[in-house]
CSV table of C-alpha atoms in Angstrom, one decimal:
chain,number,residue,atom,x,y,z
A,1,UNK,CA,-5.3,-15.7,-28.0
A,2,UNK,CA,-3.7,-16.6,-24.6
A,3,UNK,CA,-0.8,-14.2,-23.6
A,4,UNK,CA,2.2,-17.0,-23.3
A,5,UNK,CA,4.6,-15.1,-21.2
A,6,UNK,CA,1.8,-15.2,-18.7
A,7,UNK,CA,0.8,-18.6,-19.4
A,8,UNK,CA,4.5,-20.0,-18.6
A,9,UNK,CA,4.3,-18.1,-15.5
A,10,UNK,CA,0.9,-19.7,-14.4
A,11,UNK,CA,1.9,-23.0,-15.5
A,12,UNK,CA,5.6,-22.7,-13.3
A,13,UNK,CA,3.6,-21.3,-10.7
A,14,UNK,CA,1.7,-24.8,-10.6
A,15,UNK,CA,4.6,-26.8,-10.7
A,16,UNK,CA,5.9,-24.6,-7.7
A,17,UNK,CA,3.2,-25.1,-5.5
A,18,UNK,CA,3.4,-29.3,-6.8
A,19,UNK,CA,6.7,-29.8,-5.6
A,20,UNK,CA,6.9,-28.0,-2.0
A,21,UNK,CA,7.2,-28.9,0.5
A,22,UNK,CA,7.0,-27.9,4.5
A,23,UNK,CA,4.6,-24.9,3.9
A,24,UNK,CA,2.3,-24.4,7.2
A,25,UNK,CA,-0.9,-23.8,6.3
A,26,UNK,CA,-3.8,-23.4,8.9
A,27,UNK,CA,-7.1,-22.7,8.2
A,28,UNK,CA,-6.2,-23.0,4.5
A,29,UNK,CA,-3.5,-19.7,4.6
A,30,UNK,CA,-0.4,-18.7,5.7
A,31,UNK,CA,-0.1,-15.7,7.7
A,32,UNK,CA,2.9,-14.1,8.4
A,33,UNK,CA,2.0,-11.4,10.9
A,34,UNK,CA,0.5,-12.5,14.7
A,35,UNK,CA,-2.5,-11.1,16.2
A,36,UNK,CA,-1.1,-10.2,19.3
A,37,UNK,CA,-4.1,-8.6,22.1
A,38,UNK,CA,-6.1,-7.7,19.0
A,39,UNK,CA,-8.1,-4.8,19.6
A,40,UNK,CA,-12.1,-4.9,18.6
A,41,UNK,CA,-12.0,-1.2,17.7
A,42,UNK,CA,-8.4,-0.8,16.1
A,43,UNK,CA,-9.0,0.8,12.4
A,44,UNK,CA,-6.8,-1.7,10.5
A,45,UNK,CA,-4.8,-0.7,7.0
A,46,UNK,CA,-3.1,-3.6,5.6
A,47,UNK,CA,-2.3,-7.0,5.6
A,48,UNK,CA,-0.4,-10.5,3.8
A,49,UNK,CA,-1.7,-14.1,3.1
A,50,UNK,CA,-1.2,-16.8,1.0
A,51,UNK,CA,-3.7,-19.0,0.3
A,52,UNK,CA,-4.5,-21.9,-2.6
A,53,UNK,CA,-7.0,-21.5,-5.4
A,54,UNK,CA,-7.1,-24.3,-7.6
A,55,UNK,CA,-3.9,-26.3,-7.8
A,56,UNK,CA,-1.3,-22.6,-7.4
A,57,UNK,CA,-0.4,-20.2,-4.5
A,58,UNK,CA,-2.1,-16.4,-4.4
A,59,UNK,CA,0.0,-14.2,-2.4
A,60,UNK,CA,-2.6,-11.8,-1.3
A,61,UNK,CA,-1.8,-8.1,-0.2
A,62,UNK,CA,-4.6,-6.3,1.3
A,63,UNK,CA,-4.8,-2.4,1.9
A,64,UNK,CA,-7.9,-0.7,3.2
A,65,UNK,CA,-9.0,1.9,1.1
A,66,UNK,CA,-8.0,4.7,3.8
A,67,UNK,CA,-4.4,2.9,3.3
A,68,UNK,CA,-4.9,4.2,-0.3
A,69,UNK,CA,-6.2,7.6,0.5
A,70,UNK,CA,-3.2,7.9,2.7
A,71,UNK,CA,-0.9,7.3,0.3
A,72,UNK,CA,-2.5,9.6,-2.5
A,73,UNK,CA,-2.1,12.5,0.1
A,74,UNK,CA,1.7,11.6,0.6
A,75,UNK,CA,2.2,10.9,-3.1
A,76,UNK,CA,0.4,14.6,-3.0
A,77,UNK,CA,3.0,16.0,-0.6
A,78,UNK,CA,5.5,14.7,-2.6
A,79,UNK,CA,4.5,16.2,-5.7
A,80,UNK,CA,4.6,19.4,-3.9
A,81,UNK,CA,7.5,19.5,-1.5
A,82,UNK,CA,9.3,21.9,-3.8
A,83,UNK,CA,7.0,24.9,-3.0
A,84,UNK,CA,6.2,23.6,0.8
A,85,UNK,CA,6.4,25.6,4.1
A,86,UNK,CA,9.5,28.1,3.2
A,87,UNK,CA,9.6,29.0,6.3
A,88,UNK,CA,10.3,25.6,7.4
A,89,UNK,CA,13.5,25.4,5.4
A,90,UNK,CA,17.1,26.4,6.2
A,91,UNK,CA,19.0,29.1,3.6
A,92,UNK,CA,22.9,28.3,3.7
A,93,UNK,CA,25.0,30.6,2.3
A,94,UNK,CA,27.2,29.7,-0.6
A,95,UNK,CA,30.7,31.4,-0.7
A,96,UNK,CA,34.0,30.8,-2.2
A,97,UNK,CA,37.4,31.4,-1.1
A,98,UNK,CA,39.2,34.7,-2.6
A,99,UNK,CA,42.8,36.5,-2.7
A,100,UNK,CA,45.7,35.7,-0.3
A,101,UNK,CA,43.6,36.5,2.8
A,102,UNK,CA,40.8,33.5,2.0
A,103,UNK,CA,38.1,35.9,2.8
A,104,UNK,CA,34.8,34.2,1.6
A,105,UNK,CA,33.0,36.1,-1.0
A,106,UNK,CA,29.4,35.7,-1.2
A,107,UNK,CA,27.8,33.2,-4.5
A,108,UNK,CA,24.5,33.4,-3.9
A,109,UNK,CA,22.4,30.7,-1.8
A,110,UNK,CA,20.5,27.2,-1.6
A,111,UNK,CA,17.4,26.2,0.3
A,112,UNK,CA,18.6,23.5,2.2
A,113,UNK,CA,15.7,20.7,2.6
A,114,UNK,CA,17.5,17.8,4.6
A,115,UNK,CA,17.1,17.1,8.4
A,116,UNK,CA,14.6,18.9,10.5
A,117,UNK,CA,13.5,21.3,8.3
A,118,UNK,CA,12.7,18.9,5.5
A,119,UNK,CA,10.6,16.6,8.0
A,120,UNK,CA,8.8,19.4,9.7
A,121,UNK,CA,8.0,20.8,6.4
A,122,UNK,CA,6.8,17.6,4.4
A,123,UNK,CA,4.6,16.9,8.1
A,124,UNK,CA,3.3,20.1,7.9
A,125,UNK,CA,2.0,20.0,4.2
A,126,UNK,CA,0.9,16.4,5.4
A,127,UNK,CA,-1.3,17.4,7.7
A,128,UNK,CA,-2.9,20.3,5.3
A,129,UNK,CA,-3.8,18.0,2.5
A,130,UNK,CA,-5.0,15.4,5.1
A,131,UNK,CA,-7.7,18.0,5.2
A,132,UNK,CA,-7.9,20.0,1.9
A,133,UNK,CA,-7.6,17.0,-0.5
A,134,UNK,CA,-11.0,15.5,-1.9
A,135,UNK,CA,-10.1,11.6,-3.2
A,136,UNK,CA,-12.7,9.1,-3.8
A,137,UNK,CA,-11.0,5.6,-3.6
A,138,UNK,CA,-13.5,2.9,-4.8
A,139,UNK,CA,-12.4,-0.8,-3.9
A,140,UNK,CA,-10.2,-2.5,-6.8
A,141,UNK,CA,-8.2,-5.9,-7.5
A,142,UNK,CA,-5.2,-6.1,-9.3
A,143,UNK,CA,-3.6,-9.4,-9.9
A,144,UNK,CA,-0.4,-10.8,-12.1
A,145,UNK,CA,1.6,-13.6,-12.4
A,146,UNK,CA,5.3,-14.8,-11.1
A,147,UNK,CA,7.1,-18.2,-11.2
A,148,UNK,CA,5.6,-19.1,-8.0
A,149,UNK,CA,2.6,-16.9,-7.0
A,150,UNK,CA,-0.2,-15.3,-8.3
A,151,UNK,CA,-0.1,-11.8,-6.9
A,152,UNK,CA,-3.2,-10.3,-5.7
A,153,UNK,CA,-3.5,-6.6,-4.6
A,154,UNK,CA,-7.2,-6.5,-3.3
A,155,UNK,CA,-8.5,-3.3,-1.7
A,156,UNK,CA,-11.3,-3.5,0.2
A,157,UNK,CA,-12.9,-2.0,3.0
A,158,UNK,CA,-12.8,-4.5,5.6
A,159,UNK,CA,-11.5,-4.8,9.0
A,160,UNK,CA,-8.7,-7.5,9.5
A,161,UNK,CA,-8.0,-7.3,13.6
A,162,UNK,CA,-7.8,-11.2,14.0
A,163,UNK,CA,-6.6,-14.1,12.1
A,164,UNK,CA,-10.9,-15.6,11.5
A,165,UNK,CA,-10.8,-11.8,9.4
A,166,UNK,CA,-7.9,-12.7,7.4
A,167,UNK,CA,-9.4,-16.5,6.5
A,168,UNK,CA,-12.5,-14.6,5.6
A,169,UNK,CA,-10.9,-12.3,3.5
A,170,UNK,CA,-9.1,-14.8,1.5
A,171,UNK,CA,-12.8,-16.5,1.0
A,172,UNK,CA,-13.7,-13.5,-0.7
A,173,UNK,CA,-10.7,-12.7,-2.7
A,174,UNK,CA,-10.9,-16.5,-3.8
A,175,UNK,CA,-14.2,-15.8,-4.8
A,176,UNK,CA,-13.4,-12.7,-6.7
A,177,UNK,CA,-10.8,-14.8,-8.5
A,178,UNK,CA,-13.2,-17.1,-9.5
A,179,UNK,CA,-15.8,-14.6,-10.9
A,180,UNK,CA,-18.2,-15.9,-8.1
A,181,UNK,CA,-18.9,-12.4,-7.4
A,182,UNK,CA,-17.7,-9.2,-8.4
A,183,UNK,CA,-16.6,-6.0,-6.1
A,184,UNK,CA,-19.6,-3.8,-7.2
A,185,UNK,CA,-21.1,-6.8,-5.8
A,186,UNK,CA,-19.5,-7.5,-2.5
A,187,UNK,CA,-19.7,-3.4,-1.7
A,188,UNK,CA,-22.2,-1.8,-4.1
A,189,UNK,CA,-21.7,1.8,-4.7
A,190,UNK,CA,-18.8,2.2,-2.1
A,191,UNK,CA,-16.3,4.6,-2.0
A,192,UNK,CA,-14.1,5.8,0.6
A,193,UNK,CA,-13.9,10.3,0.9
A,194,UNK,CA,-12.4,13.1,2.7
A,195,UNK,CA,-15.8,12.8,5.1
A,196,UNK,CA,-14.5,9.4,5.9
A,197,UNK,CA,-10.7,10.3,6.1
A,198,UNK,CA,-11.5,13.3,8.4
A,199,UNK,CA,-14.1,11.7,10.6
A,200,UNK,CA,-11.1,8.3,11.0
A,201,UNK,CA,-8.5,10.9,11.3
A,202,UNK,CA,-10.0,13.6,14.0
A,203,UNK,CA,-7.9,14.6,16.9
């Protein structure tokens, strides 16, 4: 049985792309970020496109799977910031005011985690679970529906440094669309680790 909340949304989606007008599309996308002196060895992490399968629009969003190991480390650091690098935090005294003199009397204290100390703390924890954590990120699609796109997440571990990358991804995330061929297909067995993290990340 079709799911019709998603159906209405394919079918506006269609109508949407019918009726407008003025898109640019060249080499069959629309990019909305210049490659400007692209460099051949740059390590690239995401990207946009939009391109047409069919008679609707697929908004594409592309991370690279180190984009994705990235942010599990700082949804990791996150997690953790309450317990992070005490030493990198600044105690304030809480007092109150007293008797006729207004002497402060002493209420205990707070770990203060804003400015400096909360950046320096949160960078530091960073850079240790850049190293300690262990992630495996395998390449994935996601994709849903809205009254004018089809949005695709794709992550995949490709390099897009020019616009002839970008084109060529959106061939291959047309063809995932279409069940031409599947990601276990397109990158057997791959997953992206610490080994690759650390090796992309050394100083």
């Amino acid at each position: 049985m079709k799911n019709r909340h998603r159906e209405r949304l394919r079918i506006a989606a269609k109508l949407f792309h019918r009726h407008k007008r003025g898109s640019r599309f060249e080499h069959g996308i629309i990019a909305p970020y210049a490659f400007d002196n692209p460099d051949p060895d740059r390590l690239t992490w995401w990207n946009d496109a939009v391109f047409i399968v069919n008679d609707y629009r697929v908004m594409l969003s592309w991370i690279h799977p180190r984009y994705a190991y990235d942010k599990m480390v700082r949804d990791e650091v996150e997690r953790c910031m309450p317990q992070a690098e005490p030493a990198a935090f600044t105690i304030a005294q809480l007092t109150t005011k007293v008797g006729r003199s207004r002497r402060n009397k002493p209420q205990g204290s707070r770990v203060d985690l804003s400015g400096a100390g909360q950046a320096e703390a949160r960078e530091t924890l960073r850079r240790r679970l850049s190293r300690a954590a262990d992630f495996r990120i395998a390449p994935f699609m996601r994709s849903s529906w809205t009254p004018m796109h089809r949005l695709v997440e794709l992550c995949a571990p490709v390099e897009i440094r020019s616009r002839n990358d970008l084109v060529a991804l959106t061939v291959l995330a047309r063809r995932l669309l279409k069940r031409e061929v599947s990601l276990d297909e397109a990158f057997p067995a791959y997953a992206y680790t610490r080994d690759d993290w650390l090796a992309e990340t050394a100083d």
